[in-house]
Coordinates of C-alpha atoms in Angstrom, one line a residue:
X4 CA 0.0 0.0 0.0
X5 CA 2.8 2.4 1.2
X6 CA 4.1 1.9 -2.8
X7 CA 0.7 2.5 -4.2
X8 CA -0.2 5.3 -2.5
X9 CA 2.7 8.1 -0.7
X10 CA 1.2 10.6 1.1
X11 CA 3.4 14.1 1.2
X12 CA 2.6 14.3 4.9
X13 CA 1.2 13.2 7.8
X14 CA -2.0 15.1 7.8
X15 CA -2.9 14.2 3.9
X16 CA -2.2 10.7 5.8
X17 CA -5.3 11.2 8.3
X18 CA -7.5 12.5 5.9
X19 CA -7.0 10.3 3.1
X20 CA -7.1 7.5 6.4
X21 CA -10.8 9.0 7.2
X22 CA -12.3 9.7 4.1
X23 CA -11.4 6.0 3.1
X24 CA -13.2 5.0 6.6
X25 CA -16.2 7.1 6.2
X26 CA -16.6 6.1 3.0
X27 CA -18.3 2.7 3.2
X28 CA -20.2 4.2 6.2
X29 CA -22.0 6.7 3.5
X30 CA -22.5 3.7 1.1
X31 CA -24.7 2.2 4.2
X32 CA -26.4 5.0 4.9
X33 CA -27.5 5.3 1.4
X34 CA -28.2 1.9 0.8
X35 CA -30.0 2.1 4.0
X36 CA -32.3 5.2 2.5
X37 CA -32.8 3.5 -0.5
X38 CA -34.5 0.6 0.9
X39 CA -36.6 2.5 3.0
X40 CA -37.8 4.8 0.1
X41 CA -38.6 1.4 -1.6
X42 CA -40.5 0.6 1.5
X43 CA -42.6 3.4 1.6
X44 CA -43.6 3.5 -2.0
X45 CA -44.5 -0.3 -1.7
X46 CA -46.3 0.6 1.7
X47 CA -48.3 3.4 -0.1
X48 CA -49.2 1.6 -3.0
X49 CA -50.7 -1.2 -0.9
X50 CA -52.7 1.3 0.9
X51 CA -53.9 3.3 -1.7
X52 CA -54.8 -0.3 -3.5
X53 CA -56.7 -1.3 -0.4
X54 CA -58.5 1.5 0.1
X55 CA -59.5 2.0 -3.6
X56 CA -60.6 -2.0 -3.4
X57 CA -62.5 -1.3 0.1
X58 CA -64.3 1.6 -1.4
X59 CA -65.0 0.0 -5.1
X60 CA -67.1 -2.3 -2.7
X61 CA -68.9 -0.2 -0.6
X62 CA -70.1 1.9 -3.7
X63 CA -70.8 -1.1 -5.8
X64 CA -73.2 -2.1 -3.1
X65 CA -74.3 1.3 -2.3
X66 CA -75.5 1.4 -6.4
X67 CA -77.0 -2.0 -6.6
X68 CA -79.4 -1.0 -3.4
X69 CA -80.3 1.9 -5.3
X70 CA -80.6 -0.1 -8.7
X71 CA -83.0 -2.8 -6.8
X72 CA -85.2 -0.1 -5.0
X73 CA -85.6 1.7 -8.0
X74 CA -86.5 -1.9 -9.4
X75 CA -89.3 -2.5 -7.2
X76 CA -90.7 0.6 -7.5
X77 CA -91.3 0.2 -10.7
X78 CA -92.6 -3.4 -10.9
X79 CA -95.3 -2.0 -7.8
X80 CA -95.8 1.4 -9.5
X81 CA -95.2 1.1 -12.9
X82 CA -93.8 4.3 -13.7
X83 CA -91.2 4.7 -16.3
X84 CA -88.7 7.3 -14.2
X85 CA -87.8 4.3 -12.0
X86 CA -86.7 2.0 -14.9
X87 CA -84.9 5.5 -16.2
X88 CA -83.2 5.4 -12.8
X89 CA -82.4 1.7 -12.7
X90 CA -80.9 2.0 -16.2
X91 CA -78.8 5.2 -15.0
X92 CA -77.6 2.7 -11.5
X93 CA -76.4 0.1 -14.4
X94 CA -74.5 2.2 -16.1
X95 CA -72.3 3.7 -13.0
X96 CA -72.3 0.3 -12.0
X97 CA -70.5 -0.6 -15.3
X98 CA -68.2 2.1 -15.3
X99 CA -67.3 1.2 -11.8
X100 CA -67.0 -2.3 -12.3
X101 CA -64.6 -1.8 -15.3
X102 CA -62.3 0.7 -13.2
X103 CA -62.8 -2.1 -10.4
X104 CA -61.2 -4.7 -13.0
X105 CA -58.4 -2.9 -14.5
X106 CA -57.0 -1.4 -10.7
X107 CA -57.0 -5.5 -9.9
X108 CA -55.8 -7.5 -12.3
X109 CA -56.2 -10.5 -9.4
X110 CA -57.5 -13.6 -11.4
X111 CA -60.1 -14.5 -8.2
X112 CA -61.5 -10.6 -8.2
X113 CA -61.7 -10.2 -11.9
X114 CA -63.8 -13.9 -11.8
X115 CA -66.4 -12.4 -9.5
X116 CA -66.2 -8.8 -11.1
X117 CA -67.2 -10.6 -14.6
X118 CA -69.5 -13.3 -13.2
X119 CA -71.5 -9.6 -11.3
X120 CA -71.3 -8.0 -14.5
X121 CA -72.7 -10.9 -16.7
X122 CA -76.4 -11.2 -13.9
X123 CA -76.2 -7.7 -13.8
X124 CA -76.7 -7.3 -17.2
X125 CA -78.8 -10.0 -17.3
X126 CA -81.1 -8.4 -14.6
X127 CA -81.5 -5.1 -16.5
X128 CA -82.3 -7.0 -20.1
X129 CA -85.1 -8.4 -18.2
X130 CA -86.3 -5.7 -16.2
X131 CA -86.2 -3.6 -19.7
X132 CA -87.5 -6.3 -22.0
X133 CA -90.8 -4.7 -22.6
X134 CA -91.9 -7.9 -25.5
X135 CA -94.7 -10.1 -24.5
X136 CA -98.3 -9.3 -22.6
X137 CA -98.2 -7.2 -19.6
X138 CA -98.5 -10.5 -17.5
X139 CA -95.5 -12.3 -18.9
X140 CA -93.8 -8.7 -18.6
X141 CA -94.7 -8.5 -15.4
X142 CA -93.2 -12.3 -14.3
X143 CA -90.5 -11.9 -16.4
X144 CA -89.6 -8.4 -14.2
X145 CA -90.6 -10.0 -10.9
X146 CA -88.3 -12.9 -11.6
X147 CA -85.5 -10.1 -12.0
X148 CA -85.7 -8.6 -9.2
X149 CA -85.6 -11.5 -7.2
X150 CA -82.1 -12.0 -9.0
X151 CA -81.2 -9.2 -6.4
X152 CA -80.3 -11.4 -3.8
X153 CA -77.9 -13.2 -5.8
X154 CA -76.1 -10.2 -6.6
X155 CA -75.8 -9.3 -3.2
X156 CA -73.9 -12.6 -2.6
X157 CA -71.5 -11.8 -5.0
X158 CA -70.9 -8.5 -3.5
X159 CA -70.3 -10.3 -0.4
X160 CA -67.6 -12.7 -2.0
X161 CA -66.1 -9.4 -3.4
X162 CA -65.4 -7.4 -0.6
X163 CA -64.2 -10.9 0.6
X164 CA -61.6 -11.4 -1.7
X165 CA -60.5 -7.8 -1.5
X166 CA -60.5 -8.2 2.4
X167 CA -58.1 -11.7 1.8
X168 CA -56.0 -9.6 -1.4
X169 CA -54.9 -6.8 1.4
X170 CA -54.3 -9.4 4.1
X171 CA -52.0 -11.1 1.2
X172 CA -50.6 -7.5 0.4
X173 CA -49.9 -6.6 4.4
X174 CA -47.7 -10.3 4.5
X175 CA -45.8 -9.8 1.6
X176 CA -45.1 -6.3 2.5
X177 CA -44.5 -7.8 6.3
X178 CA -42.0 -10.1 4.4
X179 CA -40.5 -7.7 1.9
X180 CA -39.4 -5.6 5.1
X181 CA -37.6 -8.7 6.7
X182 CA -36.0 -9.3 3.7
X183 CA -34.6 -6.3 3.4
X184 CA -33.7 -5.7 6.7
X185 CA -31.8 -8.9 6.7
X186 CA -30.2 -7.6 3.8
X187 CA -29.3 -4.2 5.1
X188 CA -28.2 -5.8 8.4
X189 CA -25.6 -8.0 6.2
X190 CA -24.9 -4.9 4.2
X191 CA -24.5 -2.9 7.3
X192 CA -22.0 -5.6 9.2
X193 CA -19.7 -6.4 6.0
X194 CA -19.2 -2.4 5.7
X195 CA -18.3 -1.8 9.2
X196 CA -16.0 -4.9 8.7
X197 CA -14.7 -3.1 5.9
X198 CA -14.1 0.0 7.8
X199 CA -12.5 -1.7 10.5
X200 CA -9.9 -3.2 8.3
X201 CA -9.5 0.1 6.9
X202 CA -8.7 1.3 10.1
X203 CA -6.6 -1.3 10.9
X204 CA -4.8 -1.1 7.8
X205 CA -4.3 3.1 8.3
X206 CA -3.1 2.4 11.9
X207 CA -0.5 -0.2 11.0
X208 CA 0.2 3.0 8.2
X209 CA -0.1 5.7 10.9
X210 CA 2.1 3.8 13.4
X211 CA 4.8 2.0 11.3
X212 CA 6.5 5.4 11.1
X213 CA 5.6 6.3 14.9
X214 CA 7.0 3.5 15.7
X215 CA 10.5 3.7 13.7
X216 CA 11.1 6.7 15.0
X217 CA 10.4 6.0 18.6
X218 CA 12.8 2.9 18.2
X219 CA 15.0 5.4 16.6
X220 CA 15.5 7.8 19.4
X221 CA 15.1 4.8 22.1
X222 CA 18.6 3.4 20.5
X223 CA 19.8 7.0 20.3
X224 CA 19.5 7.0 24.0
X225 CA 20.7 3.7 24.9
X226 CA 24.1 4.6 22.8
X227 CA 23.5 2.3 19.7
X228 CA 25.3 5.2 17.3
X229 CA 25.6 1.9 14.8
X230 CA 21.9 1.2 13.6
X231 CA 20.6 3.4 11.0
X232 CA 17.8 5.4 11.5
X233 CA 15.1 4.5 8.5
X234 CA 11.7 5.8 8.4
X235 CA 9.4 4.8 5.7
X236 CA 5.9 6.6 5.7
X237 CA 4.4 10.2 4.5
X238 CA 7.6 12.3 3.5
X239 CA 7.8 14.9 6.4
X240 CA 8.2 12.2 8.6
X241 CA 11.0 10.8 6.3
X242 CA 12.6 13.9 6.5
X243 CA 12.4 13.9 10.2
X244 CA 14.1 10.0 9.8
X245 CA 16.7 11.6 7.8
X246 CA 17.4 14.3 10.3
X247 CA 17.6 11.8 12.9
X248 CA 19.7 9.7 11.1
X249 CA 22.0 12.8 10.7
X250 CA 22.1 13.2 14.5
X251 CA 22.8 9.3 14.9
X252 CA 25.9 9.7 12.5
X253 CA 27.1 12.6 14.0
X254 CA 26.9 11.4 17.5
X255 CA 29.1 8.5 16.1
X256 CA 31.6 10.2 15.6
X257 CA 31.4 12.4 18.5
X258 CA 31.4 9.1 20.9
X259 CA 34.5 7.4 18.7
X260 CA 36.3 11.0 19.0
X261 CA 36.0 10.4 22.9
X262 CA 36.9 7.1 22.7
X263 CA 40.2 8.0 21.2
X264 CA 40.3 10.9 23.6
X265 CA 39.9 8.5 26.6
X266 CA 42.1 6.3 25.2
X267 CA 44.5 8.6 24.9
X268 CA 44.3 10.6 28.2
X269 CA 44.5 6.8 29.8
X270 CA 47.1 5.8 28.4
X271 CA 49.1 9.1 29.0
X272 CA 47.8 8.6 32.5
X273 CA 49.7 5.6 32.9
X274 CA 53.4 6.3 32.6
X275 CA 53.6 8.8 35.2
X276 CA 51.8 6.3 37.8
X277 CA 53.6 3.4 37.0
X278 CA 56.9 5.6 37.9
X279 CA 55.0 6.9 41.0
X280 CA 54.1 3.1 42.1
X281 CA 57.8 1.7 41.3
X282 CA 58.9 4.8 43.6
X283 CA 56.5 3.7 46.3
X284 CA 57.3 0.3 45.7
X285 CA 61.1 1.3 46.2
X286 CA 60.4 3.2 49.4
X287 CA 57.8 0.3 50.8
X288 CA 61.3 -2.0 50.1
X289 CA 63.6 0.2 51.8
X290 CA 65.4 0.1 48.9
X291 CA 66.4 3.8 49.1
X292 CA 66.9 4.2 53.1
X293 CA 65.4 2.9 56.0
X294 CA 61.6 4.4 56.6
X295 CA 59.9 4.7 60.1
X296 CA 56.3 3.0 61.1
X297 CA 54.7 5.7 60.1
X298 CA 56.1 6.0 56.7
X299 CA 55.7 3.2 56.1
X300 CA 52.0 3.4 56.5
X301 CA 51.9 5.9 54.4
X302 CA 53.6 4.6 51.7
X303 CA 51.3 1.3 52.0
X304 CA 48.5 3.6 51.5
X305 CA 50.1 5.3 48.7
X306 CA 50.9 2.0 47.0
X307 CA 47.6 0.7 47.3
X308 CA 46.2 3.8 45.9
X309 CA 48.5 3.9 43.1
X310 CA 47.1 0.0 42.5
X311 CA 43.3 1.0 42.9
X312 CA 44.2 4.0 40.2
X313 CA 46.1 1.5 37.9
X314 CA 43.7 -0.7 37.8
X315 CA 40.8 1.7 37.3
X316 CA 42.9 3.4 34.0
X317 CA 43.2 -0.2 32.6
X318 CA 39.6 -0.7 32.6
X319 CA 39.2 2.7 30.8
X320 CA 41.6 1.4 28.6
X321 CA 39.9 -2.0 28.0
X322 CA 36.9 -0.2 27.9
X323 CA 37.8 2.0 25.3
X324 CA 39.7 -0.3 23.4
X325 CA 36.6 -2.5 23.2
X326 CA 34.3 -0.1 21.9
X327 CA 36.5 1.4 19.2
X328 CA 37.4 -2.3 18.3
X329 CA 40.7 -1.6 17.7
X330 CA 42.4 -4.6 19.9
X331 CA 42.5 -7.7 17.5
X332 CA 40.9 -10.9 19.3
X333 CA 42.7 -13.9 19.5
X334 CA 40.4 -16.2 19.0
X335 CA 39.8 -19.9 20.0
X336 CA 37.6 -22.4 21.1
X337 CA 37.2 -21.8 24.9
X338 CA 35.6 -24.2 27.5
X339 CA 33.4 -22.2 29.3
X340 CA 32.9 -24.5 32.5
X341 CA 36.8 -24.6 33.0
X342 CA 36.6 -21.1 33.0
X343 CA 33.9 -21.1 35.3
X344 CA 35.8 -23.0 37.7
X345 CA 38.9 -20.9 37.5
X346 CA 36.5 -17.8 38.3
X347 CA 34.8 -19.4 41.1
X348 CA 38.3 -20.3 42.5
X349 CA 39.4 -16.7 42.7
X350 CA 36.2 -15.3 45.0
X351 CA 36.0 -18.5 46.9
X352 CA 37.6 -17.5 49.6
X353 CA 35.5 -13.6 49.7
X354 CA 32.2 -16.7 49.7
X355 CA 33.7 -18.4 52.4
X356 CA 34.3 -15.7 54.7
X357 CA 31.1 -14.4 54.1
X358 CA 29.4 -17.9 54.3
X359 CA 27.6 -17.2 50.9
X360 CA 26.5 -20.8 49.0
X361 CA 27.5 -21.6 45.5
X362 CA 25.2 -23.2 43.3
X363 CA 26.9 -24.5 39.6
X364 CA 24.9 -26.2 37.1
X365 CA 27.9 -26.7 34.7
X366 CA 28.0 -28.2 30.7
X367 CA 31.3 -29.2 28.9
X368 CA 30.6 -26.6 26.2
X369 CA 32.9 -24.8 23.9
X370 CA 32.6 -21.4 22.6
X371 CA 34.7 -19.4 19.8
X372 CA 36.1 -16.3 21.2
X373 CA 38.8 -14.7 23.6
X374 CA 39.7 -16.5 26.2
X375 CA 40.8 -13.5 28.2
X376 CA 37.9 -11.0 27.4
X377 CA 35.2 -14.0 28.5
X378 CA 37.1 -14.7 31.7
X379 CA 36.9 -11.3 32.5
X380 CA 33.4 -11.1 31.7
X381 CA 32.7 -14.1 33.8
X382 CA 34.9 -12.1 37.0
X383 CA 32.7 -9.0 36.7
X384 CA 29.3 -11.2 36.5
X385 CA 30.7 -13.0 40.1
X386 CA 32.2 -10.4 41.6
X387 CA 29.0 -8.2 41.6
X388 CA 27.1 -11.4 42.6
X389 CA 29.6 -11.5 45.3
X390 CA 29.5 -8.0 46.0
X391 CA 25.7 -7.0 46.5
X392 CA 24.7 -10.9 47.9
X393 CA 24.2 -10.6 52.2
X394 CA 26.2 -12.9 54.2
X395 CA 24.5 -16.4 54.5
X396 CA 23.0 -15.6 51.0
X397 CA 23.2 -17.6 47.7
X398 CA 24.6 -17.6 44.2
X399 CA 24.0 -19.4 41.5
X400 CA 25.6 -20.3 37.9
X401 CA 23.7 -22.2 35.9
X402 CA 24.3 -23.8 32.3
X403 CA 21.8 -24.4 29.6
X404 CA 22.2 -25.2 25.9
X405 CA 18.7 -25.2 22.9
X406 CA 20.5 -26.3 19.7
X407 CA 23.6 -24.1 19.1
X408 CA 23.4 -21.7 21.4
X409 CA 24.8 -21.6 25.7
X410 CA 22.4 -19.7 27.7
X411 CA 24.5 -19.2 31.1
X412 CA 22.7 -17.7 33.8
X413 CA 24.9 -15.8 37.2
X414 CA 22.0 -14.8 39.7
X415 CA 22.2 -13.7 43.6
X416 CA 19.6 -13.3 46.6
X417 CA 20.7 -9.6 46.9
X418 CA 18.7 -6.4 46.5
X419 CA 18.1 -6.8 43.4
X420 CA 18.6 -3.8 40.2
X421 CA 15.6 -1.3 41.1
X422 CA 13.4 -0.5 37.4
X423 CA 15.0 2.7 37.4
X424 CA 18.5 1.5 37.4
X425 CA 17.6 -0.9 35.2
X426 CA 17.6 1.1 32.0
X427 CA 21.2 2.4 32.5
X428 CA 22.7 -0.5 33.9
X429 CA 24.9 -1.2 31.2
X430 CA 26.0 2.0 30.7
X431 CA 29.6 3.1 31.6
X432 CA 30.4 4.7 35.0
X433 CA 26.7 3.7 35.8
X434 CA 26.6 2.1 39.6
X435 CA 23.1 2.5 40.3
X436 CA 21.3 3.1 43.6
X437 CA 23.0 0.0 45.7
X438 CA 26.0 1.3 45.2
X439 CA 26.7 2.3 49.0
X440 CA 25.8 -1.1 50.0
X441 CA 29.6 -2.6 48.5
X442 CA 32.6 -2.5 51.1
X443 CA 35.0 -1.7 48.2
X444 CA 34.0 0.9 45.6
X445 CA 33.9 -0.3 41.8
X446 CA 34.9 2.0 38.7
X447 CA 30.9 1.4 37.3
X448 CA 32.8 0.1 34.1
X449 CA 32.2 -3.6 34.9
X450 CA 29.3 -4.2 33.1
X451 CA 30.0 -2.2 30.3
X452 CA 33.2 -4.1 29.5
X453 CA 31.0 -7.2 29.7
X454 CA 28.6 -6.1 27.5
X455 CA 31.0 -5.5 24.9
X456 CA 33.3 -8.2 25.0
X457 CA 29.8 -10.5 24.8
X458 CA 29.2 -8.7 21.8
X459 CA 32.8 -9.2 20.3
X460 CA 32.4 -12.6 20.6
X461 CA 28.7 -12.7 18.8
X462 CA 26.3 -13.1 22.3
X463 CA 23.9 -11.1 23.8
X464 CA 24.6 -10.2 27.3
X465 CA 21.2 -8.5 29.3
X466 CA 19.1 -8.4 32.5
X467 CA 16.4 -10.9 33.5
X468 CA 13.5 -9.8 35.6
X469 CA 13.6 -11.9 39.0
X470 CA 11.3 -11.5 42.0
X471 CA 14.9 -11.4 44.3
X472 CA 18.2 -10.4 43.5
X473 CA 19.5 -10.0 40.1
X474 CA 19.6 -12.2 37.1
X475 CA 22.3 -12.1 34.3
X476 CA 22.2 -13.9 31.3
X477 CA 24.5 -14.3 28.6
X478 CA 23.5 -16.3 25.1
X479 CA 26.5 -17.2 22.9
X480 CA 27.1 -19.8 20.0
X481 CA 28.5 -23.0 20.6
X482 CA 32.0 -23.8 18.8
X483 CA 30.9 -26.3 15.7
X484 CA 33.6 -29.0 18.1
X485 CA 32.7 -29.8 21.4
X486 CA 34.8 -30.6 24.1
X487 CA 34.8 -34.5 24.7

C-alpha cells in the first residue's frame, strides 16, 4: 500500500485514512435510505390499493341497493322514471365495475367482477325487456328482481376477496421488510467490517512510522550510534528520519572521538603512575633508606592507591579499546565451564568468609572467542554477585544449551537492580542506587566491558527480571567442536 499510495505528509495521511473510513459508512447509509424509500412507495401503494378495493365495494353495493329499490318501484308502481333510474344505477355500475377490473388484475377478483357484471346485465335486459303481454312482462320483471339477492352474494364474496387480497398485500409487505432488513443488516455488518480493516490497515500506516522513529531515538539514548535510523511513511516524517539519522551519524563520531580521547588521556595517564608506584614500591622495600612506622603506613596507602588507580585506568583502557574495536581478538575455542571454575576459585575465599552458597549447574561446552575477554566477563558477572549478595545468601551459575546456542545464567539473593536502574545498567560509569551497599567501591565500568566483550564474541549479554536479587544472562554460539 505504502508503494501505491505516498502521502506528502502526515495530515494528507489522516485524511486520506478517514475519508477512506467514512466512506463505506456513507455507502450504508445510502443503501439504508434507499431501501426504505422502496419501503414506503411499496407501503403506499398497498394502501392506496386497499383503500380504492374497500371503497369500489362499498359503492358497488351502495348502487346495486339503489338499482334494486328503484327496481321494485317500478314493478309496484309502474312508472317509467324508475326503470330510467335503474338504467342510470347500471351504467355507474359498469363504469365502476370496469375501473374495479383494470386497478385488480387479481385472477379470483376479476372472476367475481365478470361473473357480477354478466347477472347484472342479465337483470337489466329483463327488467327492460318490454316484449310479450303485460303478465309475462310482469313475471318476467318480478323474476329479475328476485335475481337481487344473488347479486348481493357476490358483493359479499367481493369485498371478501378484496379483504383476503390486502391481508395477502400486508404479509408480503410484512415479508419484503424482513428481507430487506436482513439484507441491510448483512450490508451494514460487511461495511463496518470493511471500515474496520480500513482502520486497521491506516493504523498499522499511521504507526509504522511512529513507531521507527520512537525505536529510533530509544537506540539513540541507549548509545546504539551503529543502527541506522530508516523511516518509511508520508515524507515529512522521512525527513524527520533523515534528520535523525544525521544526528545518529554525528553522535558516532562524536562518541568514537571520545573514545580516542579516553584512550588517549588513559594511556598518558599511565606512565607517570607506574613511575610513582615503582617509587613507592622502592620506598615500601627500603630500597632507598630505612623508613619509620609511620612512613611506612603511608607509603602502603600510597601504593595501594597507586594500584586501585592503575587498575581503574586499565579498565578505561579495555573499555575504550573494546568499543573502538581496535584490539584484535585472539580467538579460539574456549571451554566455558573450565573457565567457570577458575572464576569461582578466585572469589571462593571472599564466599567463604562471608558464608555465601555456591550453586553451579555446569556443561562441557565450547565457545569461539577470547579467552581472556570471556574470563573477564565471567569475574565482573561474580564479583557483583559477590559484592551486593548478604552474608549467608546464595549464588548461583547455571548452564543451559537449545541447539547451538549456551544460555548461562549468574543470579544472587541480593537487593536486586531497582526499574529505574535498570535502563542504565549497562552503561559506563553507571553504579546505580545499591551502590553504597559494597565495602570496596567499583569504577561502574564492569558491566560495560561485559557487555561489549559479549558482543565481540557474537552473544547477547542483558538483565532478566527476578522476583529477588538480580539475574544475568548471557547467550553465545557453541563452537561447531565440542569438548569431549
Amino acid at each position: 500500500m505504502n508503494r501505491i499510495y505516498h502521502p506528502r505528509s502526515f495530515l494528507s495521511l489522516l485524511l486520506t485514512g478517514f475519508i477512506f473510513v467514512a466512506l463505506p459508512l456513507v455507502v450504508a447509509l445510502g443503501s439504508a435510505i434507499q431501501i426504505l424509500d422502496g419501503l414506503v412507495q411499496q407501503s403506499a401503494v398497498a394502501v392506496f390499493r386497499s383503500a380504492g378495493r374497500v371503497d369500489n365495494c362499498r359503492k358497488v353495493a351502495e348502487l346495486l341497493n339503489r338499482e334494486e329499490r328503484s327496481a321494485r318501484l317500478f314493478l309496484v308502481l309502474g312508472e317509467t322514471e324508475h326503470l330510467e333510474d335503474v338504467t342510470a344505477r347500471h351504467r355507474e355500475i359498469e363504469d365502476l365495475l370496469g375501473q374495479f377490473a383494470v386497478l385488480n388484475p387479481d385472477s379470483e377478483l376479476t372472476g367475481l367482477i365478470e361473473q357480477l357484471q354478466s347477472k347484472e346485465r342479465l337483470l337489466i335486459e329483463k327488467l327492460t325487456d318490454l316484449s310479450g303481454t303485460a303478465t309475462e312482462r310482469k313475471n318476467r320483471q318480478e323474476k329479475a328482481v328476485t335475481g337481487y339477492s344473488e347479486i348481493g352474494l357476490l358483493v359479499e364474496e367481493l369485498e371478501r376477496s378484496s379483504n383476503g387480497l390486502m391481508i395477502k398485500e400486508v404479509d408480503a409487505l410484512k415479508e419484503r421488510v424482513q428481507s430487506n432488513k436482513n439484507t441491510l443488516t448483512w450490508q451494514i455488518s460487511g461495511l463496518i467490517g470493511f471500515s474496520v480493516l480500513l482502520v486497521v490497515l491506516f493504523m498499522s500506516l499511521i504507526n509504522k512510522p511512529v513507531s521507527q522513529l520512537d525505536r529510533g531515538i530509544e537506540r539513540l539514548g541507549e548509545g546504539d550510534f551503529s543502527t541506522p535510523i530508516v523511516v518509511s511513511g508520508p515524507r515529512d516524517l522521512e525527513t524527520i528520519g533523515e534528520k535523525l539519522d544525521w544526528l545518529r551519524k554525528r553522535l558516532n563520531t562524536l562518541d568514537r572521538e571520545k573514545v580516542r580521547m579516553l584512550a588517549h588521556i588513559s594511556h598518558e595517564l599511565k606512565t607517570p603512575l607506574s613511575s610513582i608506584k615503582e617509587g613507592a614500591g622502592l620506598l615500601k622495600d627500603g630500597l632507598v633508606g630505612s623508613l619509620s612506622d609511620q612512613q611506612i603506613e603511608v607509603v602502603g596507602i600510597l601504593d595501594n592507591n597507586c594500584s586501585k588507580l592503575q587498575k581503574l585506568i586499565q579498565n578505561i583502557l579495555d573499555f575504550n579499546m573494546a568499543q573502538a574495536k581496535e584490539v584484535p581478538l585472539d580467538v579460539q575455542d574456549v571451554r566455558i565451564d573450565a573457565l567457570v571454575a577458575d572464576v569461582v576459585e578466585d572469589h571462593r575465599n571472599a564466599m567463604l568468609a562471608r558464608n555465601i552458597h555456591l550453586k553451579t549447574e555446569l556443561l562441557p561446552v565450547q565457545v569461539n572467542g577470547n579467552s581472556q575477554q570471556l574470563k573477564t566477563v565471567l569475574d565482573n558477572l561474580l564479583a557483583n554477585a559477590v559484592k551486593f549478595t548478604q552474608d549467608d545468601g546464595e549464588i548461583g551459575i547455571i548452564m543451559r544449551r537449545k541447539g547451538q546456542m549456551l544460555r548461562l545464567l549468574v543470579e544472587d539473593s541480593g537487593p536486586g537492580i531497582s526499574e529505574e536502574d535498570r535502563a542504565q545498567i549497562f552503561l559506563p560509569f553507571f553504579q546505580g542506587q545499591q551502590k553504597n551497599r559494597s565495602v570496596v567501591k567499583g569504577s561502574g565500568l564492569g558491566l560495560a566491558i561485559s557487555k561489549e566483550y559479549i558482543q565481540n564474541s557474537g552473544g547477547t549479554l542483558r538483565l532478566l527480571p527476578s522476583e529477588q536479587g538480580a539475574c544475568f544472562e548471557v547467550v553465545m554460539p557453541c563452537s561447531r567442536e565440542e569438548a569431549p
